[in-house]
CSV table of C-alpha atoms in Angstrom, one decimal:
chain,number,residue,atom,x,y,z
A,170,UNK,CA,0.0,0.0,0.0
A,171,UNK,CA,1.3,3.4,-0.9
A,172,UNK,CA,0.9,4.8,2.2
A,173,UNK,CA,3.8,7.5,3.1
A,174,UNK,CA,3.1,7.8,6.8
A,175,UNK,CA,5.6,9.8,8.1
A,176,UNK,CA,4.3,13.1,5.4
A,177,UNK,CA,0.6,12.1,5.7
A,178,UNK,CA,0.4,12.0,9.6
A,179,UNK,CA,3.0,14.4,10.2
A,180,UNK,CA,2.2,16.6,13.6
A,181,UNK,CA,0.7,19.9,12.4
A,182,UNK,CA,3.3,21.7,14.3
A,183,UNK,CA,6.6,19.8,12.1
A,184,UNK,CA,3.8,20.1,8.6
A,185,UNK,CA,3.9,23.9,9.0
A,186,UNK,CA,7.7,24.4,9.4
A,187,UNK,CA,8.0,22.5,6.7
A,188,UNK,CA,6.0,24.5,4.8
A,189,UNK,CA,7.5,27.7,6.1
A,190,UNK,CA,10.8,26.5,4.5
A,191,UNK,CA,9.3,25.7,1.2
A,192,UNK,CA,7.8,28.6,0.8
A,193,UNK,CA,10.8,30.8,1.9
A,194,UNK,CA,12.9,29.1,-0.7
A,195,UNK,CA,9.8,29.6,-3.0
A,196,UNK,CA,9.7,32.7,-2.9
A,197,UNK,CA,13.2,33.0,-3.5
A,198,UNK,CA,13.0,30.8,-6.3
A,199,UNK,CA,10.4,32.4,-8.4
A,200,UNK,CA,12.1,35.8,-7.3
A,201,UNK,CA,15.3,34.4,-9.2
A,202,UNK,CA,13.4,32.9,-12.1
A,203,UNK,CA,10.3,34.6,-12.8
A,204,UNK,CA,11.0,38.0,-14.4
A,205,UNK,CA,6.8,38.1,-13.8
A,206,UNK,CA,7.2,37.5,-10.1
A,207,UNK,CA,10.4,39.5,-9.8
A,208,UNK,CA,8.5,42.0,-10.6
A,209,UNK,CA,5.3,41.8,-8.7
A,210,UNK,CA,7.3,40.7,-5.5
A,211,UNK,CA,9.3,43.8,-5.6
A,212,UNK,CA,6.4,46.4,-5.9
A,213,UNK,CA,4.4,44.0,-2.8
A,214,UNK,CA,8.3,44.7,-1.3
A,215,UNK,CA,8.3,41.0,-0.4
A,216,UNK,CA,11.3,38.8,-0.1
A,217,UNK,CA,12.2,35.5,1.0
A,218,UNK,CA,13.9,36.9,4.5
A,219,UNK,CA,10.6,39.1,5.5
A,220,UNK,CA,8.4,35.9,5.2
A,221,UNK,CA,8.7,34.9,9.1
A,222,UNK,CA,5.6,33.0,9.6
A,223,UNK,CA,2.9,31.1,7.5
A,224,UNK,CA,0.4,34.3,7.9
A,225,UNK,CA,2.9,36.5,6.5
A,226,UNK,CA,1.9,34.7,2.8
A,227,UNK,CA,-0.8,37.5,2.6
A,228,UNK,CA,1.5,40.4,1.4
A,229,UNK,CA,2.7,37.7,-1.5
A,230,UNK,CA,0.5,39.1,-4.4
A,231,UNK,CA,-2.2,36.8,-5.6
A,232,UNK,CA,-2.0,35.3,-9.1
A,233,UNK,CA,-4.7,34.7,-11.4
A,234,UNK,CA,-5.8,32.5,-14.9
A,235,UNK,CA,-5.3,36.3,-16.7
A,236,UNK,CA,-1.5,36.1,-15.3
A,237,UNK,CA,-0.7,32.8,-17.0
A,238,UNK,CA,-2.6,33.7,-20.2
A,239,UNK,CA,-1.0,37.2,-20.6
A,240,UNK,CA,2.1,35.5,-20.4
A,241,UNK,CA,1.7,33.5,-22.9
A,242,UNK,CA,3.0,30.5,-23.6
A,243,UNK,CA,6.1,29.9,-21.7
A,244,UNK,CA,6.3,33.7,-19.8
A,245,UNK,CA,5.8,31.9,-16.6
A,246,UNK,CA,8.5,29.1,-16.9
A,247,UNK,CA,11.2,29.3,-14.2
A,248,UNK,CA,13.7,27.1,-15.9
A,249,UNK,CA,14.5,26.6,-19.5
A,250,UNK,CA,12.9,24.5,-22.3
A,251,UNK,CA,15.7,21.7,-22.3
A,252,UNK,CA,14.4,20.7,-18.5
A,253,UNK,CA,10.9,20.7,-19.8
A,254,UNK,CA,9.6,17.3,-20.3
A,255,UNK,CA,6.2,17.5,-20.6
A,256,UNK,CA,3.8,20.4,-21.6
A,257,UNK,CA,-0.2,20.6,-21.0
A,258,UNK,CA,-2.4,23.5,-21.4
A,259,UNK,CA,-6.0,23.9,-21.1
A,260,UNK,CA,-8.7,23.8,-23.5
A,261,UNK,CA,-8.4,27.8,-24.6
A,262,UNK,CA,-12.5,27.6,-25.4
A,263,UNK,CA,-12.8,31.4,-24.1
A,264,UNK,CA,-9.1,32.9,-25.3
A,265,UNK,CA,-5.8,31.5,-25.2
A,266,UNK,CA,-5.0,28.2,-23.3
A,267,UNK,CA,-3.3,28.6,-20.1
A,268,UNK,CA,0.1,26.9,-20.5
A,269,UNK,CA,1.9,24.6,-18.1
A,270,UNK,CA,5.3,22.7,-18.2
A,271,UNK,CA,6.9,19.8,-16.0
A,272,UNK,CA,10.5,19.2,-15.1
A,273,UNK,CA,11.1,15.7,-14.1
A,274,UNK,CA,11.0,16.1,-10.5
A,275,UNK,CA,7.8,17.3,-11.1
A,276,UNK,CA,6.1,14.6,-12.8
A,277,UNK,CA,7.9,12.4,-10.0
A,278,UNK,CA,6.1,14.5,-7.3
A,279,UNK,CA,2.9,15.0,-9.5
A,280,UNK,CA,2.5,11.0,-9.3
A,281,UNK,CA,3.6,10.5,-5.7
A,282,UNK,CA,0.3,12.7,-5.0
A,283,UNK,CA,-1.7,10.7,-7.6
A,284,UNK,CA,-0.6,7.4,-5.8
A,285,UNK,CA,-1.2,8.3,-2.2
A,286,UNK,CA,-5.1,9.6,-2.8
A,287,UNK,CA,-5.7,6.3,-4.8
A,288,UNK,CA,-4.3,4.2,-2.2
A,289,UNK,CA,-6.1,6.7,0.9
A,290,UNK,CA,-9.4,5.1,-1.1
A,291,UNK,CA,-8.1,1.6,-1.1
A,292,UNK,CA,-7.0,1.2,-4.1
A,293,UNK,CA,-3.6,-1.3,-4.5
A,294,UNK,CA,-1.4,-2.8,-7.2
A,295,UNK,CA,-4.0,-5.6,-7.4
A,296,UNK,CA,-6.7,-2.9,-9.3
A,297,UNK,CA,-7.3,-2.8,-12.9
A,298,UNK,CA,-8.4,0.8,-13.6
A,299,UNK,CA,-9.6,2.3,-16.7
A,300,UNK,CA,-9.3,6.1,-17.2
A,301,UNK,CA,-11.9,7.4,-19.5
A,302,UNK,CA,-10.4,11.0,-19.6
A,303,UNK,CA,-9.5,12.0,-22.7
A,304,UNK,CA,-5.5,11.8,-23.0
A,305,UNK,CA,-4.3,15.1,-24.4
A,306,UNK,CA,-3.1,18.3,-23.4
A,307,UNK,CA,-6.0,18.3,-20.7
A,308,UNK,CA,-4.4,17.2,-17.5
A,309,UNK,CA,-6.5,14.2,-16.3
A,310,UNK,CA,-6.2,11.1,-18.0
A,311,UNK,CA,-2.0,11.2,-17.5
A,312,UNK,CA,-2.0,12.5,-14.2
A,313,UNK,CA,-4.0,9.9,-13.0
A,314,UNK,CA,-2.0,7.2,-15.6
A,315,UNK,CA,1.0,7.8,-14.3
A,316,UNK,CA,0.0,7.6,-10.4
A,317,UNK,CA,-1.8,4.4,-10.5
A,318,UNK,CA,1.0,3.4,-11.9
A,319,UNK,CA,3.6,4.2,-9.7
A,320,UNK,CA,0.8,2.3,-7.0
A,321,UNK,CA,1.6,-0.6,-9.3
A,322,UNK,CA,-2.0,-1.2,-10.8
A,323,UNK,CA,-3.0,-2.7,-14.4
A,324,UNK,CA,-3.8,1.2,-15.9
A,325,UNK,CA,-6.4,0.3,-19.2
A,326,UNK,CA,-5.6,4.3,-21.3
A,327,UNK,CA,-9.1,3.7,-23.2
A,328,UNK,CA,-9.5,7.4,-23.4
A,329,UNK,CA,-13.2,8.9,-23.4
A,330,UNK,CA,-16.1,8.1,-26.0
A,331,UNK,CA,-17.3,5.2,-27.8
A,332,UNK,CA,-19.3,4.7,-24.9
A,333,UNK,CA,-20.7,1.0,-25.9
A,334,UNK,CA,-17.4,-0.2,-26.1
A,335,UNK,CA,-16.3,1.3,-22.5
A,336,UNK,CA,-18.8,-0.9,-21.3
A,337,UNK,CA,-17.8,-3.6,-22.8
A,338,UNK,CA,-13.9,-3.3,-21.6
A,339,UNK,CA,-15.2,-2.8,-18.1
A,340,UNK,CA,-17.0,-6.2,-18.5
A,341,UNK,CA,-14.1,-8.2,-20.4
A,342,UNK,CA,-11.2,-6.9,-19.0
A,343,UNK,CA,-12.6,-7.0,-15.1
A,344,UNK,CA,-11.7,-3.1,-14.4
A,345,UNK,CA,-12.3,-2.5,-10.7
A,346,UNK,CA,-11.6,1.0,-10.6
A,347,UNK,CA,-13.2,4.1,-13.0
A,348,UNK,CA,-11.5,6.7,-14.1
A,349,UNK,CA,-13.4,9.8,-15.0
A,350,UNK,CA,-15.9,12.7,-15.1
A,351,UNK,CA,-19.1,11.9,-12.6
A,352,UNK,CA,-21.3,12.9,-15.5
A,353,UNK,CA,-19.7,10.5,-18.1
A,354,UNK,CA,-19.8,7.5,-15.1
A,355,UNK,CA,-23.4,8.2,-14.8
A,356,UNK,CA,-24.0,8.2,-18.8
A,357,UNK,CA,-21.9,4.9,-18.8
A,358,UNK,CA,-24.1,3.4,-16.3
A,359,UNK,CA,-27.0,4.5,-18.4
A,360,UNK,CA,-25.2,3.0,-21.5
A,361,UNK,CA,-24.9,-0.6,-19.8
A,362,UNK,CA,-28.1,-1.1,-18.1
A,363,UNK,CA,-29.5,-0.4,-21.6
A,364,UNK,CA,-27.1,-3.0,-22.9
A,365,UNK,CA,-28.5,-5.4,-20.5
A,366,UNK,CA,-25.4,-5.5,-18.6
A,367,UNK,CA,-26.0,-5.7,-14.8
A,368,UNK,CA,-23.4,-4.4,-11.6
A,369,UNK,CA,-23.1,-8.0,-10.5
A,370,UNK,CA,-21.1,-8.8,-14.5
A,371,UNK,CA,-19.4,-5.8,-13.8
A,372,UNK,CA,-16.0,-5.9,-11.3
A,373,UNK,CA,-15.9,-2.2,-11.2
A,374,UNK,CA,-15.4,-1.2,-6.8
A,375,UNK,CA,-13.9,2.1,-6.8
A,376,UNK,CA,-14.5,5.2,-9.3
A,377,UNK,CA,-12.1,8.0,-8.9
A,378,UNK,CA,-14.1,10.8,-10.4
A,379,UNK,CA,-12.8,14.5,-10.9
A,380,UNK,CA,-12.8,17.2,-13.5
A,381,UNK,CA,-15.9,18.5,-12.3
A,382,UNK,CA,-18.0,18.9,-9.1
A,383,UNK,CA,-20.0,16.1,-8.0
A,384,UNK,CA,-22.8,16.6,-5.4
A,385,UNK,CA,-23.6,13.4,-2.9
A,386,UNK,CA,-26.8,12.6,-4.7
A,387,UNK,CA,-25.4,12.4,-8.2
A,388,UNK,CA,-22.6,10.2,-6.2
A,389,UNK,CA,-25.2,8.1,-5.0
A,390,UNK,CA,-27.0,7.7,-8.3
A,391,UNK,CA,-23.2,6.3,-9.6
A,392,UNK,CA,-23.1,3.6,-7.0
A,393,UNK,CA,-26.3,2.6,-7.5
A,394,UNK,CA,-25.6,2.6,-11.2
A,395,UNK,CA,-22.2,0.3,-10.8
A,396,UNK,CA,-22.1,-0.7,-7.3
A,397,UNK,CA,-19.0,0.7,-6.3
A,398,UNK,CA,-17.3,3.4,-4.1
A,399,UNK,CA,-17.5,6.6,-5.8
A,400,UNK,CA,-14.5,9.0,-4.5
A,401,UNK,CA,-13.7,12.9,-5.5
A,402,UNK,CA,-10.5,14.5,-5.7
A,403,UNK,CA,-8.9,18.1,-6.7
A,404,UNK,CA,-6.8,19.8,-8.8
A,405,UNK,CA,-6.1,22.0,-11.6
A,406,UNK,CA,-3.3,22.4,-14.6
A,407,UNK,CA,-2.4,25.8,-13.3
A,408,UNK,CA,-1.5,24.1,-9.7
A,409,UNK,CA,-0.4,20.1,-11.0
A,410,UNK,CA,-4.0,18.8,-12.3
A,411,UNK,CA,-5.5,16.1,-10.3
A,412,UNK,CA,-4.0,15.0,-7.3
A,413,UNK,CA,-4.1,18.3,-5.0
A,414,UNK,CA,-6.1,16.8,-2.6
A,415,UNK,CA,-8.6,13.7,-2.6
A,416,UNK,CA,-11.0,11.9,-0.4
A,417,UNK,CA,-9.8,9.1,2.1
A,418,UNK,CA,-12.1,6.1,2.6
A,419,UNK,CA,-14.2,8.2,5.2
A,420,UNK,CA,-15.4,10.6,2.6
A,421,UNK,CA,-15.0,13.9,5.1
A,422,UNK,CA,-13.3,15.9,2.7
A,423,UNK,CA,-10.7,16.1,0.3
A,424,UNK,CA,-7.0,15.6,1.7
A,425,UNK,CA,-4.5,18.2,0.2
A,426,UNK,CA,-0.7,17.7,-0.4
A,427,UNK,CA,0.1,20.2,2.2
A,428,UNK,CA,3.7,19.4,1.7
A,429,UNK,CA,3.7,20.6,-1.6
A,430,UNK,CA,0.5,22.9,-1.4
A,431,UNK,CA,-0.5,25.4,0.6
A,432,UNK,CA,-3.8,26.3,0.8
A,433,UNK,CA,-6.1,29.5,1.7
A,434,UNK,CA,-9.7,30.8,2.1
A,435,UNK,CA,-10.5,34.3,0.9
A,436,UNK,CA,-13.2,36.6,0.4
A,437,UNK,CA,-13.6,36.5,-3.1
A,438,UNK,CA,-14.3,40.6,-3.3
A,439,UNK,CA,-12.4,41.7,-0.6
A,440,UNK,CA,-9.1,39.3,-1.2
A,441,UNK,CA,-9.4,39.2,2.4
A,442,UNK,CA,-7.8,35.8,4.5
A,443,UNK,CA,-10.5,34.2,6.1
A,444,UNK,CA,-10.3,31.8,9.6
A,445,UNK,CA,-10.8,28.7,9.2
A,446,UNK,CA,-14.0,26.9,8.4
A,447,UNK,CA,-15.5,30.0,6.6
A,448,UNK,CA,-16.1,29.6,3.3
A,449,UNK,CA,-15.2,31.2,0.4
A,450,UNK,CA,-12.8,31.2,-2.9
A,451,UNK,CA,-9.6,28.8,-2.4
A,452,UNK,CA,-6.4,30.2,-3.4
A,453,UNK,CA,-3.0,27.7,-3.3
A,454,UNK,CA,0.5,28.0,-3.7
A,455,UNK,CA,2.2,25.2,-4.9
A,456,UNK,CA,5.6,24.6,-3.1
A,457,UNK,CA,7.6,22.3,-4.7
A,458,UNK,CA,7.0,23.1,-8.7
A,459,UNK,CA,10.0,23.6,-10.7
A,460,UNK,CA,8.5,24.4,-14.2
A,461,UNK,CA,5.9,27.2,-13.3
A,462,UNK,CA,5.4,28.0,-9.8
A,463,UNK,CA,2.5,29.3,-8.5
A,464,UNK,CA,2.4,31.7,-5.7
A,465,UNK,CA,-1.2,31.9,-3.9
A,466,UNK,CA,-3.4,31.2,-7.8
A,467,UNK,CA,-6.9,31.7,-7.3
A,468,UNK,CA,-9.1,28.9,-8.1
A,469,UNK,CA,-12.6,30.5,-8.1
A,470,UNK,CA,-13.3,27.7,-6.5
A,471,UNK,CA,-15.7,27.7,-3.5
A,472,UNK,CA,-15.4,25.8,-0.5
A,473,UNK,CA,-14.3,25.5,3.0
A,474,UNK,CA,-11.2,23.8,4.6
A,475,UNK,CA,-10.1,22.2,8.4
A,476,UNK,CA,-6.9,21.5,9.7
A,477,UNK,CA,-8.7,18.8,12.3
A,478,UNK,CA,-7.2,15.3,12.6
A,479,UNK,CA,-9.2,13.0,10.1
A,480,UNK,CA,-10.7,9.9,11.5
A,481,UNK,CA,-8.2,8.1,8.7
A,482,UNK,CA,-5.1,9.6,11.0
A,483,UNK,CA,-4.0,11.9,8.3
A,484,UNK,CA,-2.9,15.0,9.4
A,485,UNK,CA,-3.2,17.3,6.2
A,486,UNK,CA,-5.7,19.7,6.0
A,487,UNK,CA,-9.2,18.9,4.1
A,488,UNK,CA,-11.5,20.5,1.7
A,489,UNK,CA,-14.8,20.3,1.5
A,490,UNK,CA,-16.4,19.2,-1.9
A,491,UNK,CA,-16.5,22.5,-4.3
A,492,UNK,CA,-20.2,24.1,-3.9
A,493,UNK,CA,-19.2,26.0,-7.1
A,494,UNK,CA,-17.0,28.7,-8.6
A,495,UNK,CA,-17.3,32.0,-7.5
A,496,UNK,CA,-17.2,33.2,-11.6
A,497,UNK,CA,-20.0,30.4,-12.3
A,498,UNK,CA,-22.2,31.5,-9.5
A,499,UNK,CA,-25.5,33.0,-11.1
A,500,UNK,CA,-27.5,36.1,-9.8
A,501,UNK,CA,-31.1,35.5,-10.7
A,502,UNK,CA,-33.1,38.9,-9.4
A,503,UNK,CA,-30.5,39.1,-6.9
A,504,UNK,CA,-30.5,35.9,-5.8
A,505,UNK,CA,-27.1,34.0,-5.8
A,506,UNK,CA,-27.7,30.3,-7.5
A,507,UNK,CA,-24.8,27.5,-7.6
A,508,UNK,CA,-25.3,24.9,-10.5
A,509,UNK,CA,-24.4,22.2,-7.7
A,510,UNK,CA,-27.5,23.7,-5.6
A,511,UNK,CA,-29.8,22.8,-8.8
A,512,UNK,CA,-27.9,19.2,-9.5
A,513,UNK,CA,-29.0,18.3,-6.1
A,514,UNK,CA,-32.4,18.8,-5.8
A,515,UNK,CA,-32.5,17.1,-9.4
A,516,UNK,CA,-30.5,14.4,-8.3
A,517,UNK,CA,-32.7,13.6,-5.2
A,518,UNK,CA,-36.1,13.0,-6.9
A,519,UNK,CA,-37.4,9.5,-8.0
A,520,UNK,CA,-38.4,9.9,-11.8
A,521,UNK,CA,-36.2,12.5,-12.8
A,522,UNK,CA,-33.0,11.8,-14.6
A,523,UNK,CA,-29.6,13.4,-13.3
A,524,UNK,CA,-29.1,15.5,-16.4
A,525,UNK,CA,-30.1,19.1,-17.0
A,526,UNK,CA,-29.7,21.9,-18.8
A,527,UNK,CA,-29.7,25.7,-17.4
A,528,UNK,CA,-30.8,28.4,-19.8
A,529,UNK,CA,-30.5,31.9,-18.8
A,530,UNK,CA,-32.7,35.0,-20.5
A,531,UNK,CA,-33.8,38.0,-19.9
A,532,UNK,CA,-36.9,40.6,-20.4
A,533,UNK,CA,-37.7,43.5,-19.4
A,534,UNK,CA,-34.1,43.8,-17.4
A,535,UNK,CA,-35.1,41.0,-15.3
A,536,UNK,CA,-33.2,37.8,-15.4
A,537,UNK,CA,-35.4,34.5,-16.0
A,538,UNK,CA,-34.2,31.3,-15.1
A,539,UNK,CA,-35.4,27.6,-16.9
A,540,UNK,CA,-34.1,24.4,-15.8
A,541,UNK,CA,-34.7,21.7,-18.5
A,542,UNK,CA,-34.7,18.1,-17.3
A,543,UNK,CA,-35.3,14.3,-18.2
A,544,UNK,CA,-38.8,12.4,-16.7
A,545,UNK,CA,-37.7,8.8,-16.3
A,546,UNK,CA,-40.4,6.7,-17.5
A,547,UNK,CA,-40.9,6.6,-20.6
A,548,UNK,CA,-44.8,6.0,-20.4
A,549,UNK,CA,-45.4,9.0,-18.5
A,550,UNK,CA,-45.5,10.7,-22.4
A,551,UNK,CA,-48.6,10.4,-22.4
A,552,UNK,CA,-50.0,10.8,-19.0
A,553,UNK,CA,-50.0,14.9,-18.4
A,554,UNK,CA,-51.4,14.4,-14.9
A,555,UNK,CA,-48.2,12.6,-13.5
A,556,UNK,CA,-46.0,14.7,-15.8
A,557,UNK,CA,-47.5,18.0,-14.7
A,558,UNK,CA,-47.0,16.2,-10.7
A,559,UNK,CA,-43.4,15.7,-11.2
A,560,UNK,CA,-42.8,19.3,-12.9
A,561,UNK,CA,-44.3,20.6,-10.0
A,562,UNK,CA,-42.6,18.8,-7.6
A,563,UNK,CA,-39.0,20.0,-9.5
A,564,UNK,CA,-40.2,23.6,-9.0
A,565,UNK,CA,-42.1,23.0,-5.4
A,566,UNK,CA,-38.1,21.7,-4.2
A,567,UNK,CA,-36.0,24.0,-6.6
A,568,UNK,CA,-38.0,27.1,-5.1
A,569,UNK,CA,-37.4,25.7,-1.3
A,570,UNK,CA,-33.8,25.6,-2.2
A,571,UNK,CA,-32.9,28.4,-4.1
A,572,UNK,CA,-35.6,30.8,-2.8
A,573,UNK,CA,-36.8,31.8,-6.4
A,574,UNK,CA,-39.4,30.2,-8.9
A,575,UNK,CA,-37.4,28.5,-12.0
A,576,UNK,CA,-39.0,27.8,-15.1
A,577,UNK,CA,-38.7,23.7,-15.2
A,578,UNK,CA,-39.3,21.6,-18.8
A,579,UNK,CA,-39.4,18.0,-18.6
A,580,UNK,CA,-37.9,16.5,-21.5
A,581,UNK,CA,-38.0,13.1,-22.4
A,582,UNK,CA,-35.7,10.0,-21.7
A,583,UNK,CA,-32.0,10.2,-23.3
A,584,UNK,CA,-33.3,13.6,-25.5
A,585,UNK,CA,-30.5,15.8,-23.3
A,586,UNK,CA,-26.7,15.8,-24.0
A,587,UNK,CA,-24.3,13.6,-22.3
A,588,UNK,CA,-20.4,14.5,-22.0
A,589,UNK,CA,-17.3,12.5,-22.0
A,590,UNK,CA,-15.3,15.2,-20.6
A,591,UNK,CA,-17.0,18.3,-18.6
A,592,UNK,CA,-20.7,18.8,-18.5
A,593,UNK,CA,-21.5,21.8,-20.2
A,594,UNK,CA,-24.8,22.7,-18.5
A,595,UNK,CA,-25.6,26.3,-19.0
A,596,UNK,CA,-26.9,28.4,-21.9
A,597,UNK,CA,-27.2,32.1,-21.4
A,598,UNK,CA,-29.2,33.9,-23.8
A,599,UNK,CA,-28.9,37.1,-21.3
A,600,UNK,CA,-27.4,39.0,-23.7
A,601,UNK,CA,-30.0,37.7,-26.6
A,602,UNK,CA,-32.7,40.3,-25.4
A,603,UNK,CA,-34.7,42.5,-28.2
């Protein structure tokens, strides 16, 4: 088992100098390297000596997704190309990717953290896991390749799509573990009990899902779906990609890395530090990067984080599961609405399928809000009694929750599109108005 005790149940007290040292020599480092943070560390007039304690990283200046693309592609690199060894960037839908590259050492430390959340969930060299990421320049799929590989597990690189035949390998080849978006393991699911294809013919025990948020009813429609334990974990190109922090087999938040991450909590509008166990936008600096260091990137992430012993032993400080991102977060008529808020009430009625779609518009100035979703049963096409029942109960619990009255369409079975990568759930026609 790839369990390295003496980091993962370090006393708090030995953790935090040894992040204090890190992110001295950090500092320094990126100060040496990084004509960007040269330059932003000596207007904040912060160097490596002034940083005395771990409170004093709130006079480092913040970095954000702008930073990396305005310095564009390589302007962030702290050593040269010939100690590059791998390069991934994201997908650049909305503007230029943002670019990110690895020196050895860090692919070495980017799959140490892979392995120890796989093996915190119980997964060992005996697994067979098949990651249906797409490989590419996206992060997932060979972040998580190399890891379960360095646990010593069978690693099946199918890639995503050609659902049908995804089931199929999970059936013939005896996978035990899933690698993937939450969405695409629940449209898999879908695909093989279509098929015919039952959990019991299936070996599959673990998934390791990630990419995107994943509330604990859509969880529990997964295991349901494939009768196995489905598990979250964290991360980002800009900071590594997955394996920032992950669940343990207790499921009370998500583990970080602290010896190679530091994590905050901030106001999202103020920038101000908050104690712990508030919530708001997670900001991390990654300590141990060589290729492009981050000093204290904003995620735009929302959650919450506590340094308390888990149950597991593990010392490290936990997350809780991202309620949403503070640049995704919708105002309807002053009201603020999560997407994961919506995907849980969903997800938690009997005859409605975990899929939606949110479409935004406006009239008038005023901000309307229509959540499309599947009925189940394919018989109720007919029967506008039970239909108009289940509508109503979607808008009865969407109001209770969100404190505002959504437009809600049922739609048939299957008629809304499924993902292989990240679900793209919102269409706003805000800006549409006559």
């Amino acid at each position: 088992m790839f369990f390295q005790k003496d980091i993962e149940t370090m006393p708090r007290r030995e953790l935090e100098a040894l992040q204090l040292e890190r992110l001295r020599h950090l500092v320094d480092y990126c100060h040496k390297n990084v004509p960007f943070y040269r330059d932003r560390l000596d207007a904040a007039g912060v160097t490596a000596e002034k940083i005395k304690t771990l409170s004093d990283i709130q006079y480092i200046p913040m970095t954000t997704k702008a930073d990396i693309r305005d310095n564009y592609p390589y302007g962030l690199f702290a050593v040269p190309m010939k100690k590059i060894v791998r390069i991934h960037a994201s997908s650049g839908t909305t503007g230029k990717p943002t670019v990110v590259g690895y020196t050895k050492n860090d692919i070495n430390t980017w799959s140490d953290c892979v392995a120890r959340l796989s093996a915190a969930v119980g997964v060992t060299e005996d697994d067979v896991c098949q990651i249906s990421f797409g490989y590419g320049l996206f992060t997932g799929a060979l972040g998580l390749h190399y890891g379960l590989e360095k646990l010593g597990c069978a690693v099946i690189p199918v890639s995503s799509g050609n659902t049908e035949k995804q089931v199929m390998l999970l059936k013939d080849f005896g996978s035990t573990v899933l690698i993937s978006t939450p969405s695409y393991a629940m449209y898999m699911s879908e695909v093989a009990k279509a098929q015919g294809v039952t959990p019991e013919e299936i070996k599959l025990r673990i998934g390791l899902f990630g990419s995107e948020g994943c509330t604990d009813e859509l969880r529990d429609k997964i295991e349901k779906g494939f009768g196995l334990f489905s598990t979250d974990n964290y991360g980002m190109s800009e900071l590594m990609g997955p394996g920032v922090s992950g669940e343990c087999e207790y499921r009370c938040g998500l583990h970080f890395a602290e010896d190679h991450f530091i994590p905050e909590i901030i106001d999202p509008n103020t920038g101000e530090v908050l104690p712990e166990g508030e919530s708001g936008e997670l900001v991390i600096t990654t300590l141990t990067k060589e290729g492009i260091p981050m000093l204290r990137y904003r995620t735009r992430d929302i959650t919450k984080i506590t340094k308390e012993v888990c149950k597991c032993g593990r010392t490290h400080a936990r997350m809780d599961k991202v309620r949403g991102r503070s640049d995704d977060m919708l105002k309807i008529r002053g009201v603020n609405v999560f997407p994961s808020q919506i995907e849980s009430v969903i997800a938690s009625i009997e005859g409605v399928a975990p899929h939606y779609e949110l479409i935004l518009t406006r009239k008038n100035y005023t901000d309307y809000l229509e959540v499309k979703v599947e009925f189940t049963d394919e018989r109720m096409v007919e029967d506008f009694t039970k239909l108009d029942a289940l509508r109503n109960e979607v808008v009865d619990k969407l109001h209770t929750v969100l404190g505002i009255k959504a437009k809600v369409v049922l739609a048939p079975p299957m008629s809304l599109a499924r993902y292989e990568g990240k679900a793209k759930r919102i269409i706003d026609k805000r800006n549409e108005e006559a």
